[in-house]
mmCIF file of C-alpha atoms and ligand atoms in Angstrom:
data_model
loop_
_atom_site.group_PDB
_atom_site.id
_atom_site.type_symbol
_atom_site.label_atom_id
_atom_site.label_comp_id
_atom_site.label_asym_id
_atom_site.label_seq_id
_atom_site.Cartn_x
_atom_site.Cartn_y
_atom_site.Cartn_z
ATOM 1 C CA MET A 1 72.266 28.969 53.625
ATOM 2 C CA SER A 2 73.264 31.808 55.105
ATOM 3 C CA VAL A 3 72.496 35.901 53.819
ATOM 4 C CA ARG A 4 73.663 39.098 54.081
ATOM 5 C CA ILE A 5 72.322 41.942 52.595
ATOM 6 C CA GLU A 6 74.263 45.317 52.492
ATOM 7 C CA GLY A 7 73.073 48.956 51.594
ATOM 8 C CA LEU A 8 70.161 47.688 49.454
ATOM 9 C CA THR A 9 68.499 49.887 47.336
ATOM 10 C CA ALA A 10 65.751 48.415 45.175
ATOM 11 C CA GLY A 11 62.441 49.253 43.574
ATOM 12 C CA TYR A 12 60.534 49.828 40.642
ATOM 13 C CA GLY A 13 61.195 52.976 37.535
ATOM 14 C CA ARG A 14 63.188 55.263 39.462
ATOM 15 C CA SER A 15 61.778 55.246 43.045
ATOM 16 C CA ALA A 16 63.346 52.960 45.684
ATOM 17 C CA VAL A 17 61.450 51.110 47.735
ATOM 18 C CA LEU A 18 64.144 49.642 49.785
ATOM 19 C CA ARG A 19 67.154 52.376 50.489
ATOM 20 C CA GLY A 20 70.155 51.281 52.115
ATOM 21 C CA LEU A 21 69.055 48.117 53.893
ATOM 22 C CA ASP A 22 71.345 46.166 55.964
ATOM 23 C CA LEU A 23 70.408 42.688 57.005
ATOM 24 C CA VAL A 24 71.795 39.244 58.399
ATOM 25 C CA VAL A 25 69.753 35.817 58.352
ATOM 26 C CA ALA A 26 72.074 33.117 59.968
ATOM 27 C CA GLU A 27 72.106 29.739 58.505
ATOM 28 C CA GLY A 28 69.049 27.573 60.368
ATOM 29 C CA GLU A 29 67.649 30.679 61.679
ATOM 30 C CA LEU A 30 63.712 31.929 61.223
ATOM 31 C CA LEU A 31 63.914 36.042 60.938
ATOM 32 C CA VAL A 32 60.481 37.645 60.012
ATOM 33 C CA VAL A 33 59.999 40.513 58.766
ATOM 34 C CA VAL A 34 57.352 42.714 59.680
ATOM 35 C CA GLY A 35 55.815 46.154 58.033
ATOM 36 C CA PRO A 36 52.936 47.347 56.952
ATOM 37 C CA SER A 37 51.251 47.479 53.426
ATOM 38 C CA GLY A 38 53.359 48.797 50.221
ATOM 39 C CA CYS A 39 56.444 48.993 53.090
ATOM 40 C CA GLY A 40 58.302 46.721 50.565
ATOM 41 C CA LYS A 41 58.365 43.840 51.911
ATOM 42 C CA SER A 42 57.564 41.823 48.587
ATOM 43 C CA THR A 43 60.296 43.457 47.568
ATOM 44 C CA LEU A 44 62.471 41.820 49.691
ATOM 45 C CA LEU A 45 61.943 38.815 49.161
ATOM 46 C CA ARG A 46 62.086 39.572 45.204
ATOM 47 C CA VAL A 47 65.081 40.619 45.391
ATOM 48 C CA VAL A 48 66.584 37.613 47.660
ATOM 49 C CA ALA A 49 64.686 35.151 45.415
ATOM 50 C CA GLY A 50 66.765 36.922 41.967
ATOM 51 C CA LEU A 51 63.495 38.020 40.584
ATOM 52 C CA LEU A 52 64.041 41.893 40.928
ATOM 53 C CA PRO A 53 67.884 43.468 40.783
ATOM 54 C CA GLY A 54 68.620 45.913 43.125
ATOM 55 C CA THR A 55 70.044 49.317 42.149
ATOM 56 C CA ALA A 56 72.596 49.688 45.105
ATOM 57 C CA GLY A 57 74.500 47.409 47.289
ATOM 58 C CA ARG A 58 74.829 43.848 48.155
ATOM 59 C CA VAL A 59 73.018 40.779 48.729
ATOM 60 C CA LEU A 60 75.314 37.769 49.550
ATOM 61 C CA VAL A 61 73.490 33.959 49.908
ATOM 62 C CA ASP A 62 76.473 31.847 51.521
ATOM 63 C CA GLY A 63 78.689 34.790 50.822
ATOM 64 C CA VAL A 64 77.808 35.023 46.758
ATOM 65 C CA PRO A 65 76.102 37.733 45.301
ATOM 66 C CA VAL A 66 73.171 36.857 44.132
ATOM 67 C CA ARG A 67 72.340 36.481 40.252
ATOM 68 C CA GLY A 68 69.118 35.855 38.766
ATOM 69 C CA THR A 69 66.626 32.262 40.365
ATOM 70 C CA SER A 70 68.499 29.906 41.910
ATOM 71 C CA ARG A 71 66.823 25.612 42.873
ATOM 72 C CA ASP A 72 68.019 26.296 46.125
ATOM 73 C CA ARG A 73 66.171 29.330 46.999
ATOM 74 C CA ALA A 74 62.330 28.557 46.976
ATOM 75 C CA LEU A 75 59.692 31.589 46.904
ATOM 76 C CA VAL A 76 56.308 30.970 48.812
ATOM 77 C CA PHE A 77 53.439 33.194 47.280
ATOM 78 C CA GLN A 78 50.183 34.183 48.938
ATOM 79 C CA ASP A 79 48.411 32.821 46.733
ATOM 80 C CA ASP A 80 48.979 28.843 45.711
ATOM 81 C CA GLY A 81 50.253 28.576 42.486
ATOM 82 C CA LEU A 82 48.978 25.093 42.075
ATOM 83 C CA LEU A 83 47.896 23.757 38.302
ATOM 84 C CA PRO A 84 43.990 22.979 38.494
ATOM 85 C CA TRP A 85 44.453 20.362 36.671
ATOM 86 C CA ARG A 86 47.253 18.038 38.155
ATOM 87 C CA ASP A 87 45.790 16.434 41.235
ATOM 88 C CA ALA A 88 47.580 16.633 45.040
ATOM 89 C CA LEU A 89 50.087 14.278 44.511
ATOM 90 C CA ARG A 90 51.434 15.337 41.123
ATOM 91 C CA ASN A 91 50.890 18.615 41.877
ATOM 92 C CA VAL A 92 54.090 18.374 44.269
ATOM 93 C CA GLU A 93 55.832 15.860 42.232
ATOM 94 C CA LEU A 94 56.020 18.340 38.982
ATOM 95 C CA PRO A 95 58.738 20.934 39.871
ATOM 96 C CA LEU A 96 60.555 16.798 41.093
ATOM 97 C CA ALA A 97 59.811 15.826 37.324
ATOM 98 C CA LEU A 98 61.501 19.106 35.845
ATOM 99 C CA ARG A 99 64.675 19.006 37.794
ATOM 100 C CA GLY A 100 64.710 14.878 36.342
ATOM 101 C CA VAL A 101 64.141 13.038 39.884
ATOM 102 C CA PRO A 102 63.161 9.637 38.641
ATOM 103 C CA ARG A 103 59.420 8.965 38.760
ATOM 104 C CA ALA A 104 59.300 6.413 41.426
ATOM 105 C CA GLU A 105 61.479 8.373 43.880
ATOM 106 C CA ARG A 106 59.481 11.419 43.312
ATOM 107 C CA ARG A 107 56.066 9.590 43.992
ATOM 108 C CA VAL A 108 57.389 8.601 47.655
ATOM 109 C CA ARG A 109 59.552 12.247 48.209
ATOM 110 C CA ALA A 110 55.600 13.328 47.078
ATOM 111 C CA ARG A 111 53.213 11.265 49.490
ATOM 112 C CA GLY A 112 55.934 11.424 52.320
ATOM 113 C CA TRP A 113 55.528 15.461 51.838
ATOM 114 C CA LEU A 114 51.752 14.729 51.768
ATOM 115 C CA ASP A 115 51.533 12.544 54.987
ATOM 116 C CA ARG A 116 53.779 15.149 56.760
ATOM 117 C CA VAL A 117 51.363 18.110 55.835
ATOM 118 C CA GLY A 118 48.320 16.343 56.906
ATOM 119 C CA LEU A 119 47.199 15.166 53.519
ATOM 120 C CA ALA A 120 47.557 11.686 53.313
ATOM 121 C CA GLY A 121 44.768 10.372 51.582
ATOM 122 C CA PHE A 122 44.379 13.261 49.874
ATOM 123 C CA GLU A 123 47.108 12.570 46.894
ATOM 124 C CA ARG A 124 44.605 12.468 44.215
ATOM 125 C CA HIS A 125 42.227 14.884 44.998
ATOM 126 C CA LEU A 126 42.581 18.570 42.518
ATOM 127 C CA PRO A 127 42.822 21.620 43.757
ATOM 128 C CA ARG A 128 39.127 22.861 43.276
ATOM 129 C CA GLU A 129 37.953 19.657 45.540
ATOM 130 C CA LEU A 130 40.230 21.142 48.660
ATOM 131 C CA SER A 131 39.600 24.147 50.890
ATOM 132 C CA GLY A 132 42.088 27.200 50.708
ATOM 133 C CA GLY A 133 43.704 25.779 53.326
ATOM 134 C CA MET A 134 44.407 22.474 52.526
ATOM 135 C CA ARG A 135 46.006 24.333 49.037
ATOM 136 C CA GLN A 136 48.142 25.816 51.336
ATOM 137 C CA ARG A 137 49.367 22.883 53.260
ATOM 138 C CA VAL A 138 49.687 21.395 48.950
ATOM 139 C CA GLN A 139 51.926 24.150 48.031
ATOM 140 C CA LEU A 140 53.941 24.148 51.091
ATOM 141 C CA ALA A 141 54.607 20.513 50.690
ATOM 142 C CA ARG A 142 55.389 21.211 46.899
ATOM 143 C CA THR A 143 58.299 23.421 48.265
ATOM 144 C CA LEU A 144 59.963 21.703 51.076
ATOM 145 C CA ALA A 145 59.535 18.351 48.877
ATOM 146 C CA GLN A 146 62.234 20.255 46.583
ATOM 147 C CA GLU A 147 64.862 20.591 49.916
ATOM 148 C CA PRO A 148 65.265 24.424 49.038
ATOM 149 C CA ARG A 149 68.143 25.227 51.525
ATOM 150 C CA LEU A 150 66.736 28.389 51.978
ATOM 151 C CA VAL A 151 62.823 29.565 52.256
ATOM 152 C CA LEU A 152 61.254 32.544 51.347
ATOM 153 C CA MET A 153 57.424 33.050 52.052
ATOM 154 C CA ASP A 154 55.174 36.138 51.545
ATOM 155 C CA GLU A 155 52.334 36.013 53.405
ATOM 156 C CA PRO A 156 51.817 32.661 52.611
ATOM 157 C CA PHE A 157 48.709 31.782 55.668
ATOM 158 C CA GLY A 158 46.938 35.413 55.325
ATOM 159 C CA ALA A 159 44.175 34.130 54.000
ATOM 160 C CA LEU A 160 43.425 31.125 56.111
ATOM 161 C CA ASP A 161 41.226 30.922 59.228
ATOM 162 C CA ALA A 162 42.266 31.913 62.775
ATOM 163 C CA ARG A 163 42.664 27.385 63.285
ATOM 164 C CA THR A 164 44.321 27.060 60.164
ATOM 165 C CA ARG A 165 46.742 29.573 60.218
ATOM 166 C CA SER A 166 47.944 28.163 63.601
ATOM 167 C CA ALA A 167 48.276 24.331 62.251
ATOM 168 C CA MET A 168 50.086 25.732 59.582
ATOM 169 C CA GLN A 169 52.525 27.779 61.581
ATOM 170 C CA GLU A 170 52.971 25.008 64.011
ATOM 171 C CA LEU A 171 53.722 22.573 61.205
ATOM 172 C CA VAL A 172 55.736 25.172 59.260
ATOM 173 C CA MET A 173 58.189 26.158 62.518
ATOM 174 C CA ALA A 174 58.325 22.283 62.940
ATOM 175 C CA VAL A 175 59.344 21.078 59.220
ATOM 176 C CA LEU A 176 61.569 24.133 58.866
ATOM 177 C CA ARG A 177 63.719 23.578 62.284
ATOM 178 C CA GLU A 178 63.525 19.610 62.125
ATOM 179 C CA THR A 179 65.358 20.362 58.587
ATOM 180 C CA GLY A 180 67.359 23.397 59.254
ATOM 181 C CA THR A 181 66.271 25.769 56.146
ATOM 182 C CA THR A 182 66.787 29.391 55.983
ATOM 183 C CA THR A 183 63.831 30.819 56.332
ATOM 184 C CA ILE A 184 62.849 34.936 55.764
ATOM 185 C CA PHE A 185 59.228 35.127 56.730
ATOM 186 C CA VAL A 186 57.291 38.186 55.707
ATOM 187 C CA THR A 187 53.784 38.691 57.377
ATOM 188 C CA HIS A 188 52.214 41.941 58.763
ATOM 189 C CA ASP A 189 50.415 40.203 60.988
ATOM 190 C CA VAL A 190 52.572 40.615 64.346
ATOM 191 C CA ASP A 191 51.479 37.965 66.509
ATOM 192 C CA GLU A 192 51.974 35.768 63.574
ATOM 193 C CA ALA A 193 55.752 37.618 64.031
ATOM 194 C CA VAL A 194 55.822 36.878 67.562
ATOM 195 C CA ARG A 195 54.446 33.050 67.384
ATOM 196 C CA LEU A 196 57.374 31.707 64.688
ATOM 197 C CA GLY A 197 60.358 33.958 64.887
ATOM 198 C CA ASP A 198 63.517 33.786 66.379
ATOM 199 C CA ARG A 199 63.908 37.364 65.236
ATOM 200 C CA VAL A 200 62.081 39.773 63.572
ATOM 201 C CA VAL A 201 62.961 42.900 61.741
ATOM 202 C CA VAL A 202 60.320 45.415 60.852
ATOM 203 C CA LEU A 203 61.149 47.115 57.750
ATOM 204 C CA GLY A 204 62.088 50.868 58.233
ATOM 205 C CA ALA A 205 62.833 50.469 62.224
ATOM 206 C CA GLY A 206 65.229 47.590 62.253
ATOM 207 C CA GLU A 207 65.618 44.965 64.387
ATOM 208 C CA VAL A 208 62.802 44.901 67.449
ATOM 209 C CA ASP A 209 62.418 42.886 70.599
ATOM 210 C CA VAL A 210 60.176 39.201 69.706
ATOM 211 C CA ARG A 211 57.231 41.121 71.854
ATOM 212 C CA ARG A 212 54.337 42.187 70.814
ATOM 213 C CA GLU A 213 54.884 45.432 72.779
ATOM 214 C CA ALA A 214 57.646 46.166 70.904
ATOM 215 C CA ILE A 215 56.980 45.187 67.374
ATOM 216 C CA LEU A 216 53.644 46.944 67.682
ATOM 217 C CA ALA A 217 55.165 50.371 68.640
ATOM 218 C CA ALA A 218 58.017 49.854 66.286
ATOM 219 C CA VAL A 219 55.371 49.097 63.593
ATOM 220 C CA MET A 220 53.205 52.106 64.442
ATOM 221 C CA GLY A 221 56.820 54.115 64.253
HETATM 222 N N1 LIG B 1 55.668 45.572 39.911
HETATM 223 C C1 LIG B 1 55.800 46.805 40.091
HETATM 224 N N2 LIG B 1 56.092 47.921 39.548
HETATM 225 C C2 LIG B 1 55.676 49.169 40.222
HETATM 226 N N3 LIG B 1 55.907 49.149 41.545
HETATM 227 C C3 LIG B 1 55.675 48.330 42.429
HETATM 228 C C4 LIG B 1 55.457 46.883 42.075
HETATM 229 N N4 LIG B 1 55.756 45.759 42.772
HETATM 230 C C5 LIG B 1 54.887 46.435 44.292
HETATM 231 N N5 LIG B 1 55.136 47.900 43.740
HETATM 232 C C6 LIG B 1 55.256 49.252 44.379
HETATM 233 O O1 LIG B 1 56.532 49.163 45.221
HETATM 234 C C7 LIG B 1 55.879 49.470 47.053
HETATM 235 C C8 LIG B 1 56.006 48.358 47.941
HETATM 236 O O2 LIG B 1 55.705 46.718 46.934
HETATM 237 P P1 LIG B 1 55.841 45.404 47.888
HETATM 238 O O3 LIG B 1 54.412 44.923 46.725
HETATM 239 O O4 LIG B 1 56.964 45.300 47.916
HETATM 240 O O5 LIG B 1 54.926 45.786 49.463
HETATM 241 P P2 LIG B 1 54.039 44.447 50.835
HETATM 242 O O6 LIG B 1 54.863 45.138 51.591
HETATM 243 O O7 LIG B 1 54.565 43.415 50.523
HETATM 244 O O8 LIG B 1 52.955 45.272 50.864
HETATM 245 P P3 LIG B 1 52.133 44.049 51.422
HETATM 246 O O9 LIG B 1 51.555 43.877 52.468
HETATM 247 O O10 LIG B 1 50.502 44.604 51.029
HETATM 248 O O11 LIG B 1 52.218 42.719 50.272
HETATM 249 C C9 LIG B 1 54.677 49.845 46.558
HETATM 250 O O12 LIG B 1 54.293 51.372 47.104
HETATM 251 C C10 LIG B 1 53.758 49.489 45.274
HETATM 252 O O13 LIG B 1 53.149 50.342 44.725
HETATM 253 MG MG1 LIG B 2 53.816 41.864 49.686
#
């Protein structure tokens, strides 16, 4: 899916967090959005997800204005949001069950994605029996199993140690490129932005070169 944001103003109550933002993401592209805490990264994702309406400007997805949420657009939060009483397999299956995918098929799909994120053998573990990194991978499997066409990631690896984090980055990049899924990836970590992005946008400073120094300079203002 493609995303076109034109003159977007959005915020809470009377205070605008985003003012006149323009942004374009092409089909299949991985755009990284960087910026300091509180600059409006999560707000931007909420608007594109359809959870928060803008007060001015437009957000077009495949040329159509966003009105409310859609199954085509998946938002991945920083905390994993897994149901503690469902094992990994049944967590991944849940959204498929909710949209009526038959039991046998959703089981195959869920197992396939758990395998893909390196969790074969952990299907029957409850979230509390998994490490933080493993729970993040379950969340990722759950998101990808729904085959969204646009993935919005809000600092999904913030809580992970460096090694797990870079393994997850590799995995996500491989899967998203393979499936051609359009992605907006939010982070405040400059190194993560350099590793992941086709393009990098610094909120408030616009598009920058995908080089560490260029991003740092823009983030520092
Ligand atoms: N639900 C809300 N109600 C009122 N103000 C909010 C709400 N959510 C966020 N804000 C305010 O909007 C601004 C931007 O918040 P946002 O969550 O988009 O920042 P962010 O860039 O994602 O920050 P972080 O890197 O810390 O996650 C902040 O000043 C915040 O206080
Ligand atoms: Mg945020």
